[in-house]
Short mmCIF file of C-alpha atoms in Angstrom, two decimals:
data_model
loop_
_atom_site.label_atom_id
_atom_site.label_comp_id
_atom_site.label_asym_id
_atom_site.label_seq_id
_atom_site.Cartn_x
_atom_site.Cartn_y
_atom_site.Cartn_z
CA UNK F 28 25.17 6.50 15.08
CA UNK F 29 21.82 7.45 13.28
CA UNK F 30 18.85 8.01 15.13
CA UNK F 31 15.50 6.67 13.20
CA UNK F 32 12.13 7.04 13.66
CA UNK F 33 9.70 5.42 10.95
CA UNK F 34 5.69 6.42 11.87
CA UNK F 35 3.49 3.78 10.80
CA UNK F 36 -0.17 5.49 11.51
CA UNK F 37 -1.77 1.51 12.31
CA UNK F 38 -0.61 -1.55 13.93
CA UNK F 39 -1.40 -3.88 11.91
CA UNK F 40 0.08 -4.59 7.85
CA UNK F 41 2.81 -2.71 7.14
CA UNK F 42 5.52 -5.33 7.72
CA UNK F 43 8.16 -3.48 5.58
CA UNK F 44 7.98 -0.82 8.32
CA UNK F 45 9.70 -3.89 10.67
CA UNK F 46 11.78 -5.15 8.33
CA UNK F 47 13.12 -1.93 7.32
CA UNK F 48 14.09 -0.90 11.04
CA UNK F 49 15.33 -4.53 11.59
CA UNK F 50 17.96 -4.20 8.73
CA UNK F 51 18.91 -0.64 9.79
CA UNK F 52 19.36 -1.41 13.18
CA UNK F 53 21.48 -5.21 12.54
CA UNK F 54 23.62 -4.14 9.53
CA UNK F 55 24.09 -0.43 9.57
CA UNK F 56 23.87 0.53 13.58
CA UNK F 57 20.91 2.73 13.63
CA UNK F 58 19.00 3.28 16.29
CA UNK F 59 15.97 2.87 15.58
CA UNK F 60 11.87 3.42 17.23
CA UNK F 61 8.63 2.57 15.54
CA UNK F 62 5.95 5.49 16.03
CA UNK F 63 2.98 3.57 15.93
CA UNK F 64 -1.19 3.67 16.09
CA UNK F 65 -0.92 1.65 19.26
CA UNK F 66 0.09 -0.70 21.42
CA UNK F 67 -1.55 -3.73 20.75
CA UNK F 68 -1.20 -5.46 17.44
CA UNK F 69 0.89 -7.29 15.02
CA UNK F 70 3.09 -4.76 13.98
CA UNK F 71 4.10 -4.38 17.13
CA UNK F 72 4.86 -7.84 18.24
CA UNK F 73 7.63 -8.04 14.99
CA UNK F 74 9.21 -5.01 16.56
CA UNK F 75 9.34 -6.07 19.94
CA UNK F 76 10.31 -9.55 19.29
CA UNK F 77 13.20 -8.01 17.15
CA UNK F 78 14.34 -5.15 19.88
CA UNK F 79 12.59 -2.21 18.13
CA UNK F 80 11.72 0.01 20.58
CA UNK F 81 7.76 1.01 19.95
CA UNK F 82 5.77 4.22 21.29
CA UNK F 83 2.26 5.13 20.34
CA UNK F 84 0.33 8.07 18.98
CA UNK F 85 -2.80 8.65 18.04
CA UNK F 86 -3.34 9.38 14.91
CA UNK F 87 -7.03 9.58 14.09
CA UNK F 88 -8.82 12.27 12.07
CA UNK F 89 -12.58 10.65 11.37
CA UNK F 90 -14.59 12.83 13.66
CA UNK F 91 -14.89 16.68 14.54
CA UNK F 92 -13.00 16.18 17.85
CA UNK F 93 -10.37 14.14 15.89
CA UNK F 94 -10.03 17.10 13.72
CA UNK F 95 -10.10 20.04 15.81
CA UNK F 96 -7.39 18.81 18.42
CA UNK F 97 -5.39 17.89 15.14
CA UNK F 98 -2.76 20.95 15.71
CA UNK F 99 -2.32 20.22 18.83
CA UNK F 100 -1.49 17.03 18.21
CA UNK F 101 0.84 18.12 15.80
CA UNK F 102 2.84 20.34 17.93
CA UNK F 103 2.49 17.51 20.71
CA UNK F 104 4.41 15.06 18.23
CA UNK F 105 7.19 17.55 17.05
CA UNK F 106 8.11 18.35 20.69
CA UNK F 107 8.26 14.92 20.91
CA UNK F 108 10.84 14.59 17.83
CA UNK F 109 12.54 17.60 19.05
CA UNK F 110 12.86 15.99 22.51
CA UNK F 111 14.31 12.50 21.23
CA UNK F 112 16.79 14.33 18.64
CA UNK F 113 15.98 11.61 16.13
CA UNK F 114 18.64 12.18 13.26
CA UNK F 115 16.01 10.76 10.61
CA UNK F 116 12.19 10.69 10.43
CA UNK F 117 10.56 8.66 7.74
CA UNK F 118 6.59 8.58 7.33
CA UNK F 119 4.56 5.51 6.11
CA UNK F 120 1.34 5.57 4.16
CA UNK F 121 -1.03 9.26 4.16
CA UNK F 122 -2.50 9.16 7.80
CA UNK F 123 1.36 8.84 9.12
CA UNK F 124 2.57 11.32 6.83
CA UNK F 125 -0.26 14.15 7.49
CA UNK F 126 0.88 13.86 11.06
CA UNK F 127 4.93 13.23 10.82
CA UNK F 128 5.74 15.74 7.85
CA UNK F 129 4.13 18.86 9.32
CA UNK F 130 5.61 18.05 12.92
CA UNK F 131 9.64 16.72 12.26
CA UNK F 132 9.05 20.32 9.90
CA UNK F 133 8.29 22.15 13.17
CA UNK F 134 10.57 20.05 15.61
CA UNK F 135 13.39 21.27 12.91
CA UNK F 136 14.70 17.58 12.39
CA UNK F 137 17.45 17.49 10.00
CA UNK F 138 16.35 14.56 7.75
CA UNK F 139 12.60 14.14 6.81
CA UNK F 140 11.34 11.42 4.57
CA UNK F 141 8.35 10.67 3.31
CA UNK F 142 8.12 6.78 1.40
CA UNK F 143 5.39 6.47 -0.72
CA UNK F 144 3.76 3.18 -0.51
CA UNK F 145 1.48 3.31 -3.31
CA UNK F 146 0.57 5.47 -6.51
CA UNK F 147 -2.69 5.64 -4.93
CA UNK F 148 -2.69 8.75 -3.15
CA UNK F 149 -1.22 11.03 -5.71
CA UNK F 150 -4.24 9.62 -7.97
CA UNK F 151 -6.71 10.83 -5.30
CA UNK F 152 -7.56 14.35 -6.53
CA UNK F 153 -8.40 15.39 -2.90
CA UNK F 154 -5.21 13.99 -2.07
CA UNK F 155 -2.71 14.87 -4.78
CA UNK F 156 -2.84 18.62 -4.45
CA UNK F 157 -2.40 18.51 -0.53
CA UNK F 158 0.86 16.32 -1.37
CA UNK F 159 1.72 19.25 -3.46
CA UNK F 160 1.54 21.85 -1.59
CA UNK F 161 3.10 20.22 1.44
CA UNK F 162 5.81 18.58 0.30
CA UNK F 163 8.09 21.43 0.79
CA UNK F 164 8.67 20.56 4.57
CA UNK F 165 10.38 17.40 3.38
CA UNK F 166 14.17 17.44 2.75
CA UNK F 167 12.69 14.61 0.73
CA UNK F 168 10.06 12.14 -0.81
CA UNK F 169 10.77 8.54 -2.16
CA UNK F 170 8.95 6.66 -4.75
CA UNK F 171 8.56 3.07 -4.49
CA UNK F 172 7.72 2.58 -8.30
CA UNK F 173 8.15 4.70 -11.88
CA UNK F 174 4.72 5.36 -12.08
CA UNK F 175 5.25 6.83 -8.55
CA UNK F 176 8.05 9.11 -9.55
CA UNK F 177 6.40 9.94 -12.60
CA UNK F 178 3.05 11.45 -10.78
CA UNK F 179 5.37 13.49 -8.23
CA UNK F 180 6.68 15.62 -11.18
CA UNK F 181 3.16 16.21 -12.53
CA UNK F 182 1.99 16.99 -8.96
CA UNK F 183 4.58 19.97 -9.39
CA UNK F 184 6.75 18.81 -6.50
CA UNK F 185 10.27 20.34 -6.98
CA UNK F 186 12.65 18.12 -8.53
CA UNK F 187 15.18 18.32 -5.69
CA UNK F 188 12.89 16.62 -3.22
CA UNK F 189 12.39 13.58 -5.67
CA UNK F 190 15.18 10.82 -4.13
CA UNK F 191 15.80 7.82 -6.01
CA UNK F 192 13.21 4.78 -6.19
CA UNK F 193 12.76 2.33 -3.31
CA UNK F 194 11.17 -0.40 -3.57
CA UNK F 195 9.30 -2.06 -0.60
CA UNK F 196 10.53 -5.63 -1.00
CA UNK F 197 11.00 -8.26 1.49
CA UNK F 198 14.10 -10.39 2.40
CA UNK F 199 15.16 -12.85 -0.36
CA UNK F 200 16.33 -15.01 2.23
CA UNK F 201 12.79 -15.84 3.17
CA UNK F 202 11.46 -16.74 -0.54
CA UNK F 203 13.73 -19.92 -1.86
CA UNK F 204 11.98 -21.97 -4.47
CA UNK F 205 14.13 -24.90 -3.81
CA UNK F 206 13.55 -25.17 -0.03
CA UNK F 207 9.52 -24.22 0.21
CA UNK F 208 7.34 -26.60 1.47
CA UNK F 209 4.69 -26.62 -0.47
CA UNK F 210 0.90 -26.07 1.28
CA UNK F 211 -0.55 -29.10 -0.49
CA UNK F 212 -3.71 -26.99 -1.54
CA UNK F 213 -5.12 -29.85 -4.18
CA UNK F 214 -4.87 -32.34 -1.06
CA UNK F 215 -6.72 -30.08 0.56
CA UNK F 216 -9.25 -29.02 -1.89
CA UNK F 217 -9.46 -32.55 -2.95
CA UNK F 218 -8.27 -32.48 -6.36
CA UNK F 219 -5.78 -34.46 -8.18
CA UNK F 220 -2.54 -33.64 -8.15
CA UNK F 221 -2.60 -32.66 -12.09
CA UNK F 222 -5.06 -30.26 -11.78
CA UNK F 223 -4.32 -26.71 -13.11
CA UNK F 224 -4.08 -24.62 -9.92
CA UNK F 225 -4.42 -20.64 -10.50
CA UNK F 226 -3.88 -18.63 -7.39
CA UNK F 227 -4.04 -14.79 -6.25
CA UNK F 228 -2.32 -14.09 -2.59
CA UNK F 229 -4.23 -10.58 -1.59
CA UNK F 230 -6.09 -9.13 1.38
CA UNK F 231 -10.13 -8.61 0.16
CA UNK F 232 -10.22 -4.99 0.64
CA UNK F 233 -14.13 -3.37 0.97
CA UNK F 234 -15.17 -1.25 -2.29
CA UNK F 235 -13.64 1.92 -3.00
CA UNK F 236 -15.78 4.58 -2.02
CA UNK F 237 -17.38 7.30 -4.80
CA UNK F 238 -14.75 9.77 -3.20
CA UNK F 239 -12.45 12.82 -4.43
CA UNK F 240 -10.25 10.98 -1.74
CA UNK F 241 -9.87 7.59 -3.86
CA UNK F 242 -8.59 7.60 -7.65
CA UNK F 243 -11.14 7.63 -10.37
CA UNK F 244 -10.53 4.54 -11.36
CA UNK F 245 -10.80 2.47 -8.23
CA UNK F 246 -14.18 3.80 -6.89
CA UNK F 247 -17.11 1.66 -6.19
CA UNK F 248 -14.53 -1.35 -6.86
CA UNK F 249 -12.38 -4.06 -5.41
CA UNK F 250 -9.16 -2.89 -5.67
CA UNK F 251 -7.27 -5.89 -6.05
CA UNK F 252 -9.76 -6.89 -8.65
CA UNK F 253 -11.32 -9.91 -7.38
CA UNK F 254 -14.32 -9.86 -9.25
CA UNK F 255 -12.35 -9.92 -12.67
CA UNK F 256 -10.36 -12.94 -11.51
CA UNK F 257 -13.38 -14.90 -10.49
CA UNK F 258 -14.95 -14.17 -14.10
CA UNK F 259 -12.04 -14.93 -15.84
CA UNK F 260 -12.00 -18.32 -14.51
CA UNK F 261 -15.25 -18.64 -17.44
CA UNK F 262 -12.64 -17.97 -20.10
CA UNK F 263 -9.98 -20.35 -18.43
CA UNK F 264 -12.25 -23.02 -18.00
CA UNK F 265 -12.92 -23.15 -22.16
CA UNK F 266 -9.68 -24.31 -22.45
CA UNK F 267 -8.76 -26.08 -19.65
CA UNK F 268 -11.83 -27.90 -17.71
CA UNK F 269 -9.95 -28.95 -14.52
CA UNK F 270 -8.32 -25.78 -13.58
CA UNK F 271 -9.58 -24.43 -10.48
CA UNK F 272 -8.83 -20.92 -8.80
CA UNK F 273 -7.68 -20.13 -4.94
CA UNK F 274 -8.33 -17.26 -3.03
CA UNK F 275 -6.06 -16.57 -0.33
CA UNK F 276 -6.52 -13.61 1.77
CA UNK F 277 -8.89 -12.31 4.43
CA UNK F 278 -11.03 -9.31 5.06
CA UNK F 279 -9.30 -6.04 5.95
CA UNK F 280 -10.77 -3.39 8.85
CA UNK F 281 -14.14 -3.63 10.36
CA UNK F 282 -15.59 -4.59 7.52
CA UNK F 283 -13.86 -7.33 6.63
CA UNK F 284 -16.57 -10.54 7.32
CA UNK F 285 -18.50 -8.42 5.09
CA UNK F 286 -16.18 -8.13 2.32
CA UNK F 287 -15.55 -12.10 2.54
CA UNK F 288 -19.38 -12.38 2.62
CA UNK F 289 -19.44 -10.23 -0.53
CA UNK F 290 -17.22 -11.96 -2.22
CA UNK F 291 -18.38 -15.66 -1.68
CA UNK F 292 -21.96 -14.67 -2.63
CA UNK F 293 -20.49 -13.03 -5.82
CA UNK F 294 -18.67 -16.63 -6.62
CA UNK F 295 -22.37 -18.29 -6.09
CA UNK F 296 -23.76 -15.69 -8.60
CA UNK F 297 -21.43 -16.43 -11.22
CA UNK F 298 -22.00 -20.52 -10.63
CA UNK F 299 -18.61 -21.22 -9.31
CA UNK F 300 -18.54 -22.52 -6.38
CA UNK F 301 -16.96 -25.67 -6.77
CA UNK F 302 -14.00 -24.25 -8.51
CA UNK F 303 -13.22 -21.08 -6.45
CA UNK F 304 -11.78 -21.96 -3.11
CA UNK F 305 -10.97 -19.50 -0.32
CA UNK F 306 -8.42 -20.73 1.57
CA UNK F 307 -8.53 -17.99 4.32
CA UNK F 308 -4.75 -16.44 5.14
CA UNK F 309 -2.02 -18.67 5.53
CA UNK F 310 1.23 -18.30 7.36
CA UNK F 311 3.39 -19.40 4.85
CA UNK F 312 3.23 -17.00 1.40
CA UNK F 313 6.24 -19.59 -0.44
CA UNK F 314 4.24 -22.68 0.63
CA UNK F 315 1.38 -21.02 -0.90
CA UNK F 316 3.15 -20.09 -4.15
CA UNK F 317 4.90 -22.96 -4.97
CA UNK F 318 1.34 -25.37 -5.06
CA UNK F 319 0.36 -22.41 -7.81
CA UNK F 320 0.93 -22.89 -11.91
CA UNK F 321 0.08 -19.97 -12.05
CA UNK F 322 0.15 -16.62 -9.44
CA UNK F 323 -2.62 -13.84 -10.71
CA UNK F 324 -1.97 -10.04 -9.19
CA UNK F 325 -5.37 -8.63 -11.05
CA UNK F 326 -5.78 -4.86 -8.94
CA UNK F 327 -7.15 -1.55 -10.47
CA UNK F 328 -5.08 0.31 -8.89
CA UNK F 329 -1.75 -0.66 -7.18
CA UNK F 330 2.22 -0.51 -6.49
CA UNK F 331 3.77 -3.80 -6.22
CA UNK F 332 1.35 -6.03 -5.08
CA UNK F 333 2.62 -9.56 -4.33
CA UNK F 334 4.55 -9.65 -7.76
CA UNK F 335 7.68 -9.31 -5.57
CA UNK F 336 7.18 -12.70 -3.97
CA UNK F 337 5.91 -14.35 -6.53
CA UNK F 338 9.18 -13.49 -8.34
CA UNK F 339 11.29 -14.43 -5.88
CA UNK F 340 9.81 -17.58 -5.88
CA UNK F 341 10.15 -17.79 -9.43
CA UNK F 342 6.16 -18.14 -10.52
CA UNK F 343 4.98 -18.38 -13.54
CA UNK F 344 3.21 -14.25 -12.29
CA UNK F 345 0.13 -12.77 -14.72
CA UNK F 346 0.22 -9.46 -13.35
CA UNK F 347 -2.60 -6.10 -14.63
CA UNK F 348 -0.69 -3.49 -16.51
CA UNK F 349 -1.26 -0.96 -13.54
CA UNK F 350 1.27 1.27 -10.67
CA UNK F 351 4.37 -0.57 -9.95
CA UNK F 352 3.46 -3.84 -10.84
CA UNK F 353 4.93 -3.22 -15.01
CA UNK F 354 8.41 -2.68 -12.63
CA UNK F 355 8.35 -6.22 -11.95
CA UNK F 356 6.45 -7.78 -14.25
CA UNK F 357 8.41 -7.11 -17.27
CA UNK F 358 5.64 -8.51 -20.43
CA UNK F 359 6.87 -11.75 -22.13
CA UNK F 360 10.41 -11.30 -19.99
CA UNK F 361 9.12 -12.15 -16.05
CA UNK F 362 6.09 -12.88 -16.24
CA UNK F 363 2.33 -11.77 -18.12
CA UNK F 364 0.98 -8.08 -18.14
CA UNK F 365 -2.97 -7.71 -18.69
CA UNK F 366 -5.28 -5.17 -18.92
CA UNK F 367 -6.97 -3.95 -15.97
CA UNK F 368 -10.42 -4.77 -15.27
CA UNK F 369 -10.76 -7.33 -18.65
CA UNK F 370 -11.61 -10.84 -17.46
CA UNK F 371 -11.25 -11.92 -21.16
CA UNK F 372 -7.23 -10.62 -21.60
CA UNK F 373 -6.75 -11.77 -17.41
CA UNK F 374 -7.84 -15.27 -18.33
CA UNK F 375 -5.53 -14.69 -21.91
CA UNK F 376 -2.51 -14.64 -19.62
CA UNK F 377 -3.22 -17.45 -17.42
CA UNK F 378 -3.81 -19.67 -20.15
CA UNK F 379 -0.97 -18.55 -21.85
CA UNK F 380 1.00 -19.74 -19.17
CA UNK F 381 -0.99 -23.15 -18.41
CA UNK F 382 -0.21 -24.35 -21.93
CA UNK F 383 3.29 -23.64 -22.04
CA UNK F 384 4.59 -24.75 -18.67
CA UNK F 385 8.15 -24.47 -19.57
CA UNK F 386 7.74 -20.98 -21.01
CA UNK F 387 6.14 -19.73 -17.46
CA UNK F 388 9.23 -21.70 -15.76
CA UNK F 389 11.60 -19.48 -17.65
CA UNK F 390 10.12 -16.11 -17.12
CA UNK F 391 10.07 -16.91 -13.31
CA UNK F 392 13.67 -17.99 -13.06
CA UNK F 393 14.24 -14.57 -15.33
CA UNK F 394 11.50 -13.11 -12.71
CA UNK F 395 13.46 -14.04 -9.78
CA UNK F 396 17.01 -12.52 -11.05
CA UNK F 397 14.73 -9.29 -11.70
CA UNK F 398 13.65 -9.19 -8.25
CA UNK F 399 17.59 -9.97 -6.90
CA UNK F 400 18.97 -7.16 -9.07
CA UNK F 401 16.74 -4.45 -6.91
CA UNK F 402 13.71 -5.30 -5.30
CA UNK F 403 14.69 -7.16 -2.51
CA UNK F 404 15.38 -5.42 0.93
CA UNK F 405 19.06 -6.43 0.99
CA UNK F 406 19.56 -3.88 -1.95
CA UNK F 407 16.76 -1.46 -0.23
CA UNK F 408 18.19 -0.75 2.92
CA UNK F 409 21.63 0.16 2.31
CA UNK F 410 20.62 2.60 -0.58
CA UNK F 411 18.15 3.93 2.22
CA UNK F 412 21.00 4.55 4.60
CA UNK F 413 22.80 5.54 2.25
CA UNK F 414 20.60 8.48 1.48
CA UNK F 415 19.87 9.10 5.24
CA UNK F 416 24.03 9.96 5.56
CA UNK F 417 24.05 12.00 2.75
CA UNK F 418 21.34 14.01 3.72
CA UNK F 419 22.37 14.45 7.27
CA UNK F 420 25.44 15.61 6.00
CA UNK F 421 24.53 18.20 3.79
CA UNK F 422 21.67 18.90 6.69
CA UNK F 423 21.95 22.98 7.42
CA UNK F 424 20.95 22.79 11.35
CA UNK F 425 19.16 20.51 13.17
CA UNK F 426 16.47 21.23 16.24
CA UNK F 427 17.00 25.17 16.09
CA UNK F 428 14.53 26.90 18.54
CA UNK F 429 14.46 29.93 15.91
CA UNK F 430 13.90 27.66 13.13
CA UNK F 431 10.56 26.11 15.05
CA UNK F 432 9.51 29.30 16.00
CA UNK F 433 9.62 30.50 12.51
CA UNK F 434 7.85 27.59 11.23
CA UNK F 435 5.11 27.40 13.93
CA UNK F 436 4.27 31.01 12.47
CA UNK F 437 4.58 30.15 8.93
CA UNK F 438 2.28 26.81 9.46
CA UNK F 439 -0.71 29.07 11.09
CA UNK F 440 -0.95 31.29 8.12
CA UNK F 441 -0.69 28.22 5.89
CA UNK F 442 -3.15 26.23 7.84
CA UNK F 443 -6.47 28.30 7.50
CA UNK F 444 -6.60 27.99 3.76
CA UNK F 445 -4.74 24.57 3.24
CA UNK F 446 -7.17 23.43 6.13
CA UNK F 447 -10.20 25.37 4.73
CA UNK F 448 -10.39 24.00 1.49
CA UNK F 449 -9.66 20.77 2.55
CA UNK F 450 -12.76 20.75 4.86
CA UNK F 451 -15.16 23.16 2.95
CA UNK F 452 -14.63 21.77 -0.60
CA UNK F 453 -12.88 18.44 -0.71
CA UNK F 454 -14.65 16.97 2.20
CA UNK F 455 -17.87 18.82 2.09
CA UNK F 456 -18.71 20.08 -1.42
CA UNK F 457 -17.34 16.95 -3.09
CA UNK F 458 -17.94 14.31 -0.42
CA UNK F 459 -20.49 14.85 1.86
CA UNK F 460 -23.31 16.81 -0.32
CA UNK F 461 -23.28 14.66 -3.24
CA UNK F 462 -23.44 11.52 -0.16
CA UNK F 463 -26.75 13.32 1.35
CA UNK F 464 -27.69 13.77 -1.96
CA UNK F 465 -27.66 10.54 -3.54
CA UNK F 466 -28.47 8.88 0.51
CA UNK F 467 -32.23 11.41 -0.29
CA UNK F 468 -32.50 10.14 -4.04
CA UNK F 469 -32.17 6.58 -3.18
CA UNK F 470 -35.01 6.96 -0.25
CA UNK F 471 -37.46 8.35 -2.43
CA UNK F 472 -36.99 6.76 -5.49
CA UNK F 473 -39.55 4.44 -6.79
CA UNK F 474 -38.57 0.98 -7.06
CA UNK F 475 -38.36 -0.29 -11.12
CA UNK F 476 -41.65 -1.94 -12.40
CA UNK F 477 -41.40 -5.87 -10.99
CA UNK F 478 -38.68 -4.84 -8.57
CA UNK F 479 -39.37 -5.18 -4.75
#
């Protein structure tokens, strides 16, 4: 039997992290625990209610306390690993990994993943060259798109620790286009049944901060481009009058009313408000998708998205030409690619499939047998078990006092100049005095001539 530990650094999201456990544990024997941020929270009812067994750790790093009792915490988690003799630890998005891959290193345990979630951390210039230089204490990291893969190499991280790409799909078993019930969103809006419905399923994330720590591209934006879908709807609306656009999501974090509030006052600005609807989150994603003509993924930056479900329930799927998303969305094949950030080409693809309805049918049928051949957990999980076996094979030791001792030495002379350029340049030379700095020039500026 396989021992497993995934570390998921939140309790809420991250609903691949259950599913993944769930399949390893029902149709390959694992057994399998869920490291989590807590004890309270969504994440952690779906393992519970499945027979996951959850702990907790604390994984915060936003305050100098947070960051000075960081080692500690580290060594605290790899006695941890070394006490429960997992066979196989895997690490979840960056604050699980900066925690997990520097303590199953110490604790010596013989199979260490790291699954990338997102291209978006390798884009992060803060981030990138931290991945690089600590990558090393995994026996290996996985890719969930191309574009993933790709960025590894030109991070420098050896070839050897590149595994094959995963992709974080759901259960096709849960997305049938035949047996959905649709959500009845026109009803509901109160529109007739013939009107053009365009739709985008995605959580309204805040603005990307101006930081070394976020990609270029994304900062001082909504990632999953919001704004360019609302203006597209202009372009749409030139062509076909009726066609309205729903917003389905809600507000991530602690700032999440805010975000919403952002977002509906930008809608006002542009003078739509009676044709973009925001429908709040819904329980049902296929219910949602099958009321859609057409299903818009519009981010700047991004792996899959929701182009995976869309897919799979064979949507007509306009999708931006950005991360993973060109793995599913093959252009003219399964669905629309656009460029990111253009309104004008956005609304191009939507109309392109609003006037030929039977041309967006096909590419989602040809969408869904895409997401079938690959995407889907039922191929995910077995090639993931499949590579946990081979590497605990070919594993050299496992949970060797000598090795951790080694280690623990090796990490403190690594850790005073991995740790002190991390805090003295990336988070205080690029971050915080160019903050202050802009936080003084915005207090005494004058305000424009006419401006208040």
């Amino acid at each position: 039997m396989v021992k497993v530990c995934h570390v998921f650094a939140a309790t809420e999201g991250g609903r691949w992290v259950y599913e993944q456990l769930d399949a390893l544990k029902r149709d390959h024997g694992c057994e399998v625990v869920a490291l989590l941020g807590g004890d309270e929270g969504p994440t952690v009812d779906m393992c519970r209610r499945a027979g996951i067994r959850t702990e907790s750790f604390d994984f915060r790093l936003a305050g100098r306390r947070d960051l000075l009792t960081f080692p500690l915490r580290i060594v605290r988690l790899a006695r941890w690993f070394r006490r429960e003799r997992f066979d196989v630890v895997q690490s979840h998005i960056l604050p699980s990994t900066m925690f997990a891959r520097p303590a199953a290193w110490l604790a010596d345990v013989p199979v260490r993943f790291t699954m990338s979630t997102s291209p978006y951390y390798l884009q992060a210039p803060s981030i990138r060259w931290v991945e690089a230089r600590t990558a090393f204490m995994e026996t290996g990291v996985i890719p969930s798109c191309r574009v993933t893969t790709r960025l590894y190499r030109e991070a420098g991280v050896a070839e050897r620790l590149i595994m094959p790409c995963l992709y974080y799909g759901p259960h096709e078993a849960g997305f049938d286009p035949a047996g959905a019930i649709p959500e009845g969103l026109r009803a509901e809006i109160g529109v007739p049944e013939d009107t053009p419905l365009v739709g985008s399923i995605a959580v309204f994330y805040a603005r990307c901060p101006d930081s070394s720590f976020v990609p270029p591209d994304t900062r001082g934006r909504f990632i999953k481009g919001h704004c360019d879908l609302i203006r597209a709807m202009h372009h749409v609306r030139r062509e076909f009058p009726t066609a309205r656009l729903v917003m389905v999501g809600r507000g991530w974090g602690p700032r999440g009313h805010e975000t919403e509030e952002e977002l509906a006052a930008f809608v006002r600005d542009e003078g739509l408000e009676e044709i973009v609807y925001f429908a709040g989150w819904r329980g049902s994603t296929p219910a949602v998708l099958v009321d859609l003509d057409v299903s818009v993924q519009a981010s700047v930056n991004e792996n899959l998205g929701g182009t995976v479900e869309s897919l799979l329930m064979a949507r007509p799927t306009v999708a931006t030409r950005v991360g993973g998303m060109v793995d599913a969305v093959v252009d003219g094949e399964t669905g629309i690619l656009v460029n990111p950030e253009d309104p004008e080409d956005l609304a191009r693809g939507i109309c392109e499939l609003l006037r030929d309805p039977a041309r967006g049918a096909a590419l989602g049928k040809a969408g869904r047998a895409h997401m079938l051949s690959g995407f889907t957990l039922t191929t995910t999980v077995p090639r993931l078990f499949g590579l946990y076996r081979r590497q605990r094979a070919e594993a050299r030791g496992a949970w060797r006092l000598s090795a951790s001792a080694r280690r623990l030495a090796l990490a403190a002379l690594l850790a005073a100049p991995i740790f002190g350029r991390m805090l003295l340049w990336d988070v205080y030379m690029l971050n915080a005095v160019p903050a202050r700095w802009r936080r003084l020039r915005a207090r005494f500026a004058r305000p424009a001539p006419g401006r208040v």
